[in-house]
Amino acid sequence: MKRLAILGSTGSIGVSTLDVAARHPDRFRVVALAAGSNDALLARQCIAHRPEHAALADPDAAERLRRALAERGCATRVHGGAEALALIASLPEVDAVMAAIVGAAGLPATLAAASAGKQVLLANKEALVMSGALFMKAVAEGGATLLPIDSEHSALFQSLPRGFACGRAGELERAGVRRVLLTASGGPFRTTPVERLSAVTPQQAVAHPNWRMGRKISVDSATMMNKGLEVIEARWLFGAPLEAIGIVVHPQSVIHSMVEYRDGSVIAQLGAPDMRTPIACALAHPERIESGVTPLDFTALGALEFGRVDALRFPCVGLAREALRRGGTAPAALNAANEIAVESFLDGRLRFTAIAEVVEEVLEKVTIEELACLEQVYAADRDARALAKLSVARRASARGEAAE
Ligand code: NDP
Ligand code: MG
């Protein structure tokens, strides 16, 4: 019986994880659930899955959850406050932690799971992007096992030799890998005339053609910053140098990524675009279990297309590669600036095309340091957020004046 903690249980990945786990009550027991502030959904999840622990980062929401569960006679212990999430992630009675909090907010708890030597099922790519080498060090020192949830990284993992260990030095070289190729759908604006991009709405941006996901990652997919973050994620998970990480635009999202070997072989992983496949793959690793995903029907698929990334349309991909090249605290600054820019776009304060402009401006202004400790990651995150907020405010006031 594998005992699970699900961080971000109220989100898209969290809900899919519970769906897969509930199909296998003989294999998985949900010991802890955690989220940000959605006490209503977390209460329903606690009543359905009866975990020993539940936590909400928002203390008021935790109090509401406590009352709701007491009224329903549910014995789950409720914890409140951001620190409670790290506590949940390192509980001795937990074997595997699904790290599915969105954004930098997930870093402390994801790191805590790594340091506590858990099996870490990593969806929270921002945590790895921000802290890179330090995160991988925590995994090694804590004796944790890292399993990718991101569909592309799960696809690469599945296309690598059995026994491949994320984070072990020299693994790609030993496996005879020449390149890893991340596929990208190109999102909802792959063919939208570039001059129309500045006027697209949040509603259009979150309407991904193939995947149903949370709002932040949906906007990241529309700008393709998501693919940029995934390049950085692949660098750390697989120890791949930047030159050995390629991107192929593949609008159908059937091939989820590919590994190109030295001898010319390319091994790809295919499947329906449903996160329950990579989730089930990590939950049961190295076994295969039923996930509820409808199998691919090749006779109905039609043509699969492939193309290059249009760098003018998607400047965020180049910005992320540049941040990885600069190294140190640059990826943490990139991630923080992007989080503020995306949030501002979703709130209607920033144009879609200005997301990349804000990130670029912050990367030009922020001081980049070599990475020696976590405090630097948090400081870079804070500084970049402050610079990004100023940039957004300046742009909003310029737009206001232009409109007058
Ligand atoms: P959602 O927006 O659907 O869910 C986010 C989750 O994080 C919610 O449970 C939310 O809780 C929680 N959360 C937000 N802020 C905080 C906080 N400050 N403290 C604690 N918990 C918080 O996101 P997704 O499920 O789509 O994505 C989660 C992660 O997985 C992201 O890092 C994303 O990049 C990654 N991922 C997602 C994929 C997908 O298909 N959705 C694919 C690949 C990667 P609450 O509801 O209470 O606010
Ligand atoms: Mg992905």
CSV table of C-alpha atoms and ligand atoms in Angstrom, one decimal:
chain,number,residue,atom,x,y,z
A,1,MET,CA,0.0,0.0,0.0
A,2,LYS,CA,1.5,3.3,-1.1
A,3,ARG,CA,0.6,6.2,1.3
A,4,LEU,CA,0.0,9.5,-0.6
A,5,ALA,CA,0.1,13.2,0.2
A,6,ILE,CA,-1.4,15.3,-2.5
A,7,LEU,CA,-0.3,19.0,-2.5
A,8,GLY,CA,-2.6,21.0,-4.7
A,9,SER,CA,-5.4,18.5,-4.4
A,10,THR,CA,-8.0,21.0,-5.4
A,11,GLY,CA,-6.3,21.8,-8.7
A,12,SER,CA,-6.5,20.2,-12.1
A,13,ILE,CA,-3.6,17.8,-11.4
A,14,GLY,CA,-4.8,17.2,-7.8
A,15,VAL,CA,-8.3,16.2,-8.9
A,16,SER,CA,-6.9,13.9,-11.6
A,17,THR,CA,-4.5,12.3,-9.1
A,18,LEU,CA,-7.4,11.5,-6.7
A,19,ASP,CA,-9.4,10.1,-9.7
A,20,VAL,CA,-6.5,7.6,-10.5
A,21,ALA,CA,-5.8,6.8,-6.8
A,22,ALA,CA,-9.5,6.1,-6.2
A,23,ARG,CA,-9.5,3.5,-9.0
A,24,HIS,CA,-7.0,1.5,-6.9
A,25,PRO,CA,-8.0,1.4,-3.3
A,26,ASP,CA,-5.9,-1.8,-2.9
A,27,ARG,CA,-2.7,0.1,-3.9
A,28,PHE,CA,-3.0,3.7,-2.7
A,29,ARG,CA,-4.2,5.3,0.6
A,30,VAL,CA,-4.6,9.1,0.7
A,31,VAL,CA,-3.0,10.2,3.9
A,32,ALA,CA,-2.9,13.9,3.4
A,33,LEU,CA,-4.5,16.6,1.2
A,34,ALA,CA,-3.4,20.2,0.9
A,35,ALA,CA,-4.3,23.3,-1.1
A,36,GLY,CA,-4.3,27.1,-0.9
A,37,SER,CA,-7.7,28.4,0.0
A,38,ASN,CA,-10.5,26.3,-1.5
A,39,ASP,CA,-12.0,25.0,1.7
A,40,ALA,CA,-15.3,24.0,0.0
A,41,LEU,CA,-13.7,21.5,-2.4
A,42,LEU,CA,-11.1,20.3,0.1
A,43,ALA,CA,-14.0,19.5,2.5
A,44,ARG,CA,-15.7,17.4,-0.1
A,45,GLN,CA,-12.4,15.6,-0.9
A,46,CYS,CA,-11.8,14.9,2.8
A,47,ILE,CA,-15.3,13.4,3.2
A,48,ALA,CA,-14.8,11.3,0.1
A,49,HIS,CA,-11.2,10.1,0.8
A,50,ARG,CA,-10.9,10.4,4.6
A,51,PRO,CA,-7.2,11.4,4.9
A,52,GLU,CA,-5.6,11.7,8.3
A,53,HIS,CA,-4.4,15.2,7.5
A,54,ALA,CA,-5.6,18.2,5.5
A,55,ALA,CA,-3.9,21.6,5.2
A,56,LEU,CA,-4.7,25.0,3.7
A,57,ALA,CA,-2.2,27.8,3.3
A,58,ASP,CA,-4.9,30.3,4.1
A,59,PRO,CA,-5.5,30.1,7.9
A,60,ASP,CA,-9.1,31.5,7.6
A,61,ALA,CA,-10.0,28.9,5.0
A,62,ALA,CA,-8.4,26.2,7.3
A,63,GLU,CA,-10.7,27.3,10.1
A,64,ARG,CA,-13.7,27.1,7.9
A,65,LEU,CA,-12.6,23.6,6.8
A,66,ARG,CA,-12.1,22.5,10.4
A,67,ARG,CA,-15.7,23.6,11.3
A,68,ALA,CA,-17.2,22.0,8.2
A,69,LEU,CA,-15.4,18.6,8.8
A,70,ALA,CA,-16.4,18.7,12.5
A,71,GLU,CA,-20.0,19.2,11.5
A,72,ARG,CA,-19.8,16.2,9.2
A,73,GLY,CA,-18.1,14.0,11.8
A,74,CYS,CA,-15.0,13.7,9.6
A,75,ALA,CA,-11.9,13.0,11.8
A,76,THR,CA,-9.3,14.5,9.5
A,77,ARG,CA,-6.8,16.8,11.3
A,78,VAL,CA,-6.8,20.2,9.8
A,79,HIS,CA,-3.6,22.4,9.6
A,80,GLY,CA,-3.5,26.0,8.6
A,81,GLY,CA,-0.8,28.3,7.2
A,82,ALA,CA,1.8,28.1,4.5
A,83,GLU,CA,4.3,26.2,6.8
A,84,ALA,CA,1.7,23.4,7.2
A,85,LEU,CA,2.2,22.4,3.6
A,86,ALA,CA,5.9,21.5,4.2
A,87,LEU,CA,4.8,19.6,7.3
A,88,ILE,CA,2.4,17.6,5.3
A,89,ALA,CA,5.0,16.9,2.7
A,90,SER,CA,7.4,15.4,5.2
A,91,LEU,CA,5.1,13.4,7.5
A,92,PRO,CA,6.7,10.0,8.4
A,93,GLU,CA,3.6,8.1,7.4
A,94,VAL,CA,3.8,9.5,3.8
A,95,ASP,CA,5.6,7.5,1.1
A,96,ALA,CA,4.9,9.5,-2.0
A,97,VAL,CA,4.1,13.2,-2.4
A,98,MET,CA,2.3,14.6,-5.5
A,99,ALA,CA,3.8,18.1,-5.8
A,100,ALA,CA,1.0,19.9,-7.7
A,101,ILE,CA,0.8,23.4,-6.1
A,102,VAL,CA,1.0,26.0,-8.9
A,103,GLY,CA,4.0,28.4,-9.0
A,104,ALA,CA,6.7,29.5,-6.6
A,105,ALA,CA,4.3,29.0,-3.7
A,106,GLY,CA,4.9,25.3,-4.1
A,107,LEU,CA,8.7,25.4,-3.6
A,108,PRO,CA,9.0,25.1,0.2
A,109,ALA,CA,6.7,22.0,0.4
A,110,THR,CA,8.2,20.4,-2.7
A,111,LEU,CA,11.7,20.8,-1.3
A,112,ALA,CA,10.6,19.5,2.1
A,113,ALA,CA,9.3,16.3,0.3
A,114,ALA,CA,12.7,16.0,-1.4
A,115,SER,CA,14.7,16.5,1.8
A,116,ALA,CA,12.5,14.0,3.6
A,117,GLY,CA,13.5,11.4,1.1
A,118,LYS,CA,10.0,10.9,-0.3
A,119,GLN,CA,9.0,9.6,-3.7
A,120,VAL,CA,8.4,13.1,-5.3
A,121,LEU,CA,5.9,13.1,-8.1
A,122,LEU,CA,6.8,16.4,-9.6
A,123,ALA,CA,4.1,18.5,-11.4
A,124,ASN,CA,5.2,21.8,-9.8
A,125,LYS,CA,7.8,22.6,-12.5
A,126,GLU,CA,8.2,26.2,-11.2
A,127,ALA,CA,9.9,24.8,-8.0
A,128,LEU,CA,12.5,23.0,-10.1
A,129,VAL,CA,13.0,25.9,-12.5
A,130,MET,CA,13.6,28.3,-9.6
A,131,SER,CA,16.0,26.3,-7.6
A,132,GLY,CA,17.6,23.9,-10.2
A,133,ALA,CA,20.8,22.5,-8.8
A,134,LEU,CA,19.8,23.2,-5.2
A,135,PHE,CA,16.6,21.1,-5.7
A,136,MET,CA,18.5,18.3,-7.3
A,137,LYS,CA,21.0,18.4,-4.4
A,138,ALA,CA,18.1,18.1,-1.9
A,139,VAL,CA,16.8,15.1,-3.8
A,140,ALA,CA,20.3,13.4,-3.7
A,141,GLU,CA,21.0,14.3,0.0
A,142,GLY,CA,17.5,13.3,1.1
A,143,GLY,CA,17.6,10.0,-0.8
A,144,ALA,CA,14.4,11.0,-2.6
A,145,THR,CA,13.2,9.5,-5.9
A,146,LEU,CA,12.0,12.0,-8.5
A,147,LEU,CA,9.3,11.0,-10.9
A,148,PRO,CA,8.1,13.5,-13.6
A,149,ILE,CA,4.4,14.3,-14.0
A,150,ASP,CA,4.7,16.9,-16.7
A,151,SER,CA,3.5,15.0,-19.8
A,152,GLU,CA,6.6,15.8,-21.8
A,153,HIS,CA,9.0,14.8,-19.1
A,154,SER,CA,7.0,11.7,-18.3
A,155,ALA,CA,7.2,10.8,-22.0
A,156,LEU,CA,11.0,11.2,-22.0
A,157,PHE,CA,11.2,9.2,-18.9
A,158,GLN,CA,9.1,6.4,-20.5
A,159,SER,CA,11.3,6.6,-23.6
A,160,LEU,CA,14.5,6.2,-21.7
A,161,PRO,CA,15.9,2.8,-20.6
A,162,ARG,CA,14.2,1.1,-17.7
A,163,GLY,CA,15.9,2.0,-14.4
A,164,PHE,CA,16.9,5.5,-15.6
A,165,ALA,CA,17.2,7.7,-12.5
A,166,CYS,CA,16.3,11.4,-12.7
A,167,GLY,CA,19.1,13.4,-11.2
A,168,ARG,CA,21.9,10.8,-11.3
A,169,ALA,CA,25.0,12.3,-13.1
A,170,GLY,CA,25.9,11.0,-16.5
A,171,GLU,CA,22.7,9.0,-17.0
A,172,LEU,CA,21.9,10.4,-20.5
A,173,GLU,CA,25.5,9.7,-21.7
A,174,ARG,CA,25.4,6.2,-20.4
A,175,ALA,CA,22.0,5.6,-22.1
A,176,GLY,CA,23.5,6.7,-25.5
A,177,VAL,CA,21.1,9.7,-25.9
A,178,ARG,CA,22.0,12.4,-28.4
A,179,ARG,CA,19.0,14.7,-27.8
A,180,VAL,CA,15.7,15.0,-26.1
A,181,LEU,CA,12.9,16.5,-28.1
A,182,LEU,CA,10.0,18.2,-26.2
A,183,THR,CA,6.8,18.4,-28.2
A,184,ALA,CA,4.6,21.5,-28.0
A,185,SER,CA,1.1,22.0,-29.2
A,186,GLY,CA,1.7,25.7,-29.9
A,187,GLY,CA,-1.4,26.5,-27.8
A,188,PRO,CA,-4.5,28.5,-28.9
A,189,PHE,CA,-2.6,31.2,-30.9
A,190,ARG,CA,-0.3,29.1,-33.0
A,191,THR,CA,-1.9,30.4,-36.2
A,192,THR,CA,-3.5,33.7,-35.0
A,193,PRO,CA,-2.1,36.6,-37.0
A,194,VAL,CA,0.7,38.1,-34.9
A,195,GLU,CA,-0.7,41.6,-35.1
A,196,ARG,CA,-3.9,40.4,-33.3
A,197,LEU,CA,-2.1,38.8,-30.4
A,198,SER,CA,-1.9,42.1,-28.4
A,199,ALA,CA,-5.7,42.1,-28.2
A,200,VAL,CA,-6.4,38.5,-27.2
A,201,THR,CA,-8.5,38.1,-24.0
A,202,PRO,CA,-7.8,35.9,-20.9
A,203,GLN,CA,-10.8,33.8,-21.9
A,204,GLN,CA,-9.2,33.1,-25.3
A,205,ALA,CA,-5.8,32.4,-23.8
A,206,VAL,CA,-7.0,29.8,-21.3
A,207,ALA,CA,-8.9,27.9,-24.0
A,208,HIS,CA,-6.2,25.4,-24.8
A,209,PRO,CA,-7.1,23.3,-27.9
A,210,ASN,CA,-6.0,19.9,-26.4
A,211,TRP,CA,-5.6,20.0,-22.7
A,212,ARG,CA,-7.8,21.1,-19.7
A,213,MET,CA,-5.5,22.7,-17.2
A,214,GLY,CA,-5.3,25.4,-14.5
A,215,ARG,CA,-5.4,29.0,-15.6
A,216,LYS,CA,-1.7,29.9,-15.0
A,217,ILE,CA,-0.3,27.0,-17.0
A,218,SER,CA,-2.9,27.5,-19.7
A,219,VAL,CA,-1.6,31.1,-20.2
A,220,ASP,CA,2.0,29.8,-20.1
A,221,SER,CA,1.0,27.4,-23.0
A,222,ALA,CA,-0.5,30.3,-25.0
A,223,THR,CA,2.8,32.3,-24.7
A,224,MET,CA,4.8,29.1,-24.9
A,225,MET,CA,6.6,30.2,-21.7
A,226,ASN,CA,5.5,26.7,-20.5
A,227,LYS,CA,7.8,25.1,-23.1
A,228,GLY,CA,10.6,27.4,-21.9
A,229,LEU,CA,10.0,26.3,-18.3
A,230,GLU,CA,10.0,22.7,-19.5
A,231,VAL,CA,13.4,23.1,-21.2
A,232,ILE,CA,14.8,24.2,-17.8
A,233,GLU,CA,12.9,21.4,-16.1
A,234,ALA,CA,14.4,18.9,-18.6
A,235,ARG,CA,17.9,20.3,-18.0
A,236,TRP,CA,17.6,19.3,-14.3
A,237,LEU,CA,15.5,16.2,-14.4
A,238,PHE,CA,17.6,14.5,-17.1
A,239,GLY,CA,20.9,16.3,-16.8
A,240,ALA,CA,20.6,17.4,-20.4
A,241,PRO,CA,22.8,20.3,-21.7
A,242,LEU,CA,20.8,23.1,-23.3
A,243,GLU,CA,22.1,22.2,-26.8
A,244,ALA,CA,20.7,18.7,-26.4
A,245,ILE,CA,17.1,19.9,-25.6
A,246,GLY,CA,15.1,20.5,-28.8
A,247,ILE,CA,11.5,21.6,-29.2
A,248,VAL,CA,9.2,20.3,-32.0
A,249,VAL,CA,5.8,21.9,-32.5
A,250,HIS,CA,3.2,19.2,-32.9
A,251,PRO,CA,-0.4,20.6,-32.8
A,252,GLN,CA,-2.2,17.3,-32.2
A,253,SER,CA,-0.6,16.5,-28.8
A,254,VAL,CA,-0.5,12.8,-29.5
A,255,ILE,CA,3.3,12.4,-29.3
A,256,HIS,CA,4.2,13.7,-25.8
A,257,SER,CA,8.0,13.9,-26.4
A,258,MET,CA,10.8,11.9,-27.9
A,259,VAL,CA,14.3,10.7,-27.2
A,260,GLU,CA,16.8,10.6,-30.0
A,261,TYR,CA,19.6,8.1,-29.5
A,262,ARG,CA,23.2,8.2,-30.9
A,263,ASP,CA,22.4,5.4,-33.4
A,264,GLY,CA,19.6,7.4,-35.1
A,265,SER,CA,16.7,5.7,-33.3
A,266,VAL,CA,14.0,8.0,-32.0
A,267,ILE,CA,11.7,6.6,-29.3
A,268,ALA,CA,8.5,8.5,-28.6
A,269,GLN,CA,5.6,8.1,-26.1
A,270,LEU,CA,2.1,8.5,-27.5
A,271,GLY,CA,-1.3,8.8,-25.8
A,272,ALA,CA,-4.5,10.8,-25.5
A,273,PRO,CA,-3.9,14.2,-24.0
A,274,ASP,CA,-5.1,13.3,-20.5
A,275,MET,CA,-2.8,13.9,-17.5
A,276,ARG,CA,-4.1,10.7,-15.8
A,277,THR,CA,-1.7,8.8,-18.0
A,278,PRO,CA,1.5,10.4,-16.6
A,279,ILE,CA,0.0,10.5,-13.2
A,280,ALA,CA,-0.8,6.8,-13.2
A,281,CYS,CA,2.6,6.0,-14.7
A,282,ALA,CA,4.4,7.8,-11.7
A,283,LEU,CA,2.0,6.6,-9.0
A,284,ALA,CA,2.5,2.9,-9.9
A,285,HIS,CA,6.1,3.2,-11.2
A,286,PRO,CA,7.5,0.8,-12.4
A,287,GLU,CA,4.2,-1.0,-12.9
A,288,ARG,CA,1.4,0.0,-15.2
A,289,ILE,CA,-2.2,0.5,-13.9
A,290,GLU,CA,-5.6,1.4,-15.3
A,291,SER,CA,-5.9,5.2,-15.4
A,292,GLY,CA,-9.4,5.8,-16.9
A,293,VAL,CA,-7.9,7.3,-20.1
A,294,THR,CA,-9.5,6.4,-23.4
A,295,PRO,CA,-7.0,4.6,-25.6
A,296,LEU,CA,-5.8,6.3,-28.9
A,297,ASP,CA,-7.8,5.3,-31.9
A,298,PHE,CA,-5.2,5.5,-34.7
A,299,THR,CA,-7.7,5.0,-37.5
A,300,ALA,CA,-9.5,8.2,-36.3
A,301,LEU,CA,-6.4,10.3,-35.8
A,302,GLY,CA,-5.5,11.4,-39.3
A,303,ALA,CA,-2.3,13.2,-39.9
A,304,LEU,CA,0.3,14.2,-37.3
A,305,GLU,CA,2.0,17.5,-38.1
A,306,PHE,CA,5.4,18.8,-37.0
A,307,GLY,CA,7.1,22.2,-37.2
A,308,ARG,CA,9.5,24.7,-35.7
A,309,VAL,CA,8.9,27.2,-33.0
A,310,ASP,CA,8.2,30.7,-34.4
A,311,ALA,CA,10.6,32.7,-32.3
A,312,LEU,CA,8.9,36.1,-33.2
A,313,ARG,CA,5.4,34.9,-32.2
A,314,PHE,CA,6.7,33.1,-29.0
A,315,PRO,CA,9.6,35.2,-27.5
A,316,CYS,CA,9.2,33.6,-24.1
A,317,VAL,CA,10.9,30.4,-25.3
A,318,GLY,CA,14.1,32.4,-26.1
A,319,LEU,CA,13.8,34.3,-22.8
A,320,ALA,CA,13.7,31.0,-20.9
A,321,ARG,CA,16.6,29.5,-22.8
A,322,GLU,CA,18.6,32.7,-22.1
A,323,ALA,CA,17.8,32.5,-18.4
A,324,LEU,CA,19.1,28.9,-18.3
A,325,ARG,CA,22.2,30.0,-20.2
A,326,ARG,CA,22.9,32.8,-17.7
A,327,GLY,CA,22.3,30.4,-14.9
A,328,GLY,CA,22.4,31.2,-11.1
A,329,THR,CA,19.3,33.1,-10.0
A,330,ALA,CA,18.2,34.0,-13.6
A,331,PRO,CA,15.6,31.2,-13.9
A,332,ALA,CA,14.1,32.1,-10.5
A,333,ALA,CA,13.8,35.8,-11.7
A,334,LEU,CA,12.3,34.6,-15.0
A,335,ASN,CA,9.7,32.5,-13.2
A,336,ALA,CA,8.7,35.2,-10.8
A,337,ALA,CA,8.4,37.9,-13.4
A,338,ASN,CA,6.3,35.5,-15.5
A,339,GLU,CA,4.0,34.7,-12.6
A,340,ILE,CA,3.3,38.4,-12.0
A,341,ALA,CA,2.9,39.1,-15.7
A,342,VAL,CA,0.4,36.2,-16.1
A,343,GLU,CA,-1.6,37.2,-13.0
A,344,SER,CA,-1.8,40.8,-14.3
A,345,PHE,CA,-2.9,39.6,-17.8
A,346,LEU,CA,-5.6,37.4,-16.2
A,347,ASP,CA,-6.7,40.4,-14.1
A,348,GLY,CA,-7.0,42.5,-17.3
A,349,ARG,CA,-4.2,44.8,-16.3
A,350,LEU,CA,-1.7,43.7,-19.0
A,351,ARG,CA,-1.8,42.9,-22.7
A,352,PHE,CA,-1.0,39.4,-23.7
A,353,THR,CA,2.0,40.4,-25.7
A,354,ALA,CA,3.3,42.5,-22.8
A,355,ILE,CA,3.9,39.3,-20.7
A,356,ALA,CA,7.1,38.6,-22.6
A,357,GLU,CA,8.0,42.3,-22.5
A,358,VAL,CA,7.7,42.4,-18.7
A,359,VAL,CA,9.8,39.2,-18.3
A,360,GLU,CA,12.5,40.6,-20.7
A,361,GLU,CA,12.6,43.9,-18.8
A,362,VAL,CA,12.9,42.2,-15.4
A,363,LEU,CA,15.7,40.0,-16.7
A,364,GLU,CA,17.6,43.0,-18.0
A,365,LYS,CA,17.3,44.9,-14.7
A,366,VAL,CA,17.6,42.2,-12.0
A,367,THR,CA,20.9,41.3,-10.5
A,368,ILE,CA,21.9,37.7,-11.3
A,369,GLU,CA,24.0,35.9,-8.7
A,370,GLU,CA,25.6,32.5,-8.8
A,371,LEU,CA,23.5,30.1,-6.8
A,372,ALA,CA,24.9,29.0,-3.5
A,373,CYS,CA,21.9,28.8,-1.2
A,374,LEU,CA,18.1,28.9,-1.1
A,375,GLU,CA,17.9,32.4,0.4
A,376,GLN,CA,19.2,33.7,-2.9
A,377,VAL,CA,16.4,32.0,-4.8
A,378,TYR,CA,13.8,33.6,-2.5
A,379,ALA,CA,15.5,37.0,-2.8
A,380,ALA,CA,15.7,36.8,-6.6
A,381,ASP,CA,12.0,35.8,-6.6
A,382,ARG,CA,11.1,38.8,-4.4
A,383,ASP,CA,13.2,41.3,-6.4
A,384,ALA,CA,11.9,40.1,-9.7
A,385,ARG,CA,8.3,40.3,-8.5
A,386,ALA,CA,8.8,43.9,-7.3
A,387,LEU,CA,10.4,44.9,-10.7
A,388,ALA,CA,7.6,43.1,-12.6
A,389,LYS,CA,4.9,44.9,-10.6
A,390,LEU,CA,6.5,48.2,-11.4
A,391,SER,CA,6.7,47.4,-15.0
A,392,VAL,CA,3.0,46.3,-15.1
A,393,ALA,CA,1.9,49.5,-13.3
A,394,ARG,CA,3.9,51.7,-15.7
A,395,ARG,CA,2.3,49.9,-18.7
A,396,ALA,CA,-1.2,50.1,-17.2
A,397,SER,CA,-0.8,53.9,-16.5
A,398,ALA,CA,0.6,54.5,-20.0
A,399,ARG,CA,-2.4,52.6,-21.5
A,400,GLY,CA,-4.8,54.7,-19.2
A,401,GLU,CA,-3.2,57.9,-20.5
A,402,ALA,CA,-3.4,56.8,-24.1
A,403,ALA,CA,-7.1,56.0,-23.6
A,404,GLU,CA,-7.9,59.4,-22.2
B,1,NDP,P1,-4.5,24.6,-10.8
B,1,NDP,O1,-4.5,26.1,-10.8
B,1,NDP,O2,-5.6,23.9,-11.3
B,1,NDP,O3,-4.3,24.2,-9.2
B,1,NDP,C1,-3.4,24.8,-8.4
B,1,NDP,C2,-3.4,24.2,-7.0
B,1,NDP,O4,-2.4,24.8,-6.2
B,1,NDP,C3,-4.7,24.3,-6.3
B,1,NDP,O5,-4.9,23.1,-5.5
B,1,NDP,C4,-4.5,25.5,-5.4
B,1,NDP,O6,-5.2,25.5,-4.2
B,1,NDP,C5,-3.0,25.3,-5.0
B,1,NDP,N1,-2.4,26.5,-4.6
B,1,NDP,C6,-2.4,27.7,-5.3
B,1,NDP,N2,-1.7,28.7,-4.5
B,1,NDP,C7,-1.3,28.0,-3.4
B,1,NDP,C8,-0.6,28.5,-2.2
B,1,NDP,N3,-0.2,29.7,-2.1
B,1,NDP,N4,-0.4,27.6,-1.3
B,1,NDP,C9,-0.8,26.3,-1.4
B,1,NDP,N5,-1.5,25.8,-2.5
B,1,NDP,C10,-1.7,26.7,-3.4
B,1,NDP,O7,-3.1,24.2,-11.4
B,1,NDP,P2,-2.7,22.8,-12.2
B,1,NDP,O8,-3.2,21.7,-11.4
B,1,NDP,O9,-3.1,23.0,-13.6
B,1,NDP,O10,-1.1,22.9,-12.1
B,1,NDP,C11,-0.5,22.5,-10.9
B,1,NDP,C12,1.0,22.4,-11.2
B,1,NDP,O11,1.2,21.4,-12.1
B,1,NDP,C13,1.6,23.6,-11.9
B,1,NDP,O12,2.9,23.8,-11.5
B,1,NDP,C14,1.6,23.3,-13.4
B,1,NDP,O13,2.7,23.9,-14.1
B,1,NDP,C15,1.9,21.8,-13.3
B,1,NDP,N6,1.4,21.1,-14.5
B,1,NDP,C16,0.0,21.0,-14.7
B,1,NDP,C17,-0.4,20.3,-15.8
B,1,NDP,C18,-1.9,20.3,-16.1
B,1,NDP,O14,-2.3,19.6,-17.0
B,1,NDP,N7,-2.8,20.9,-15.4
B,1,NDP,C19,0.5,19.7,-16.8
B,1,NDP,C20,1.9,19.8,-16.4
B,1,NDP,C21,2.3,20.4,-15.3
B,1,NDP,P3,-6.7,26.3,-4.2
B,1,NDP,O15,-7.6,25.6,-5.1
B,1,NDP,O16,-7.0,26.2,-2.8
B,1,NDP,O17,-6.3,27.7,-4.6
B,2,MG,MG,3.9,19.9,-20.1
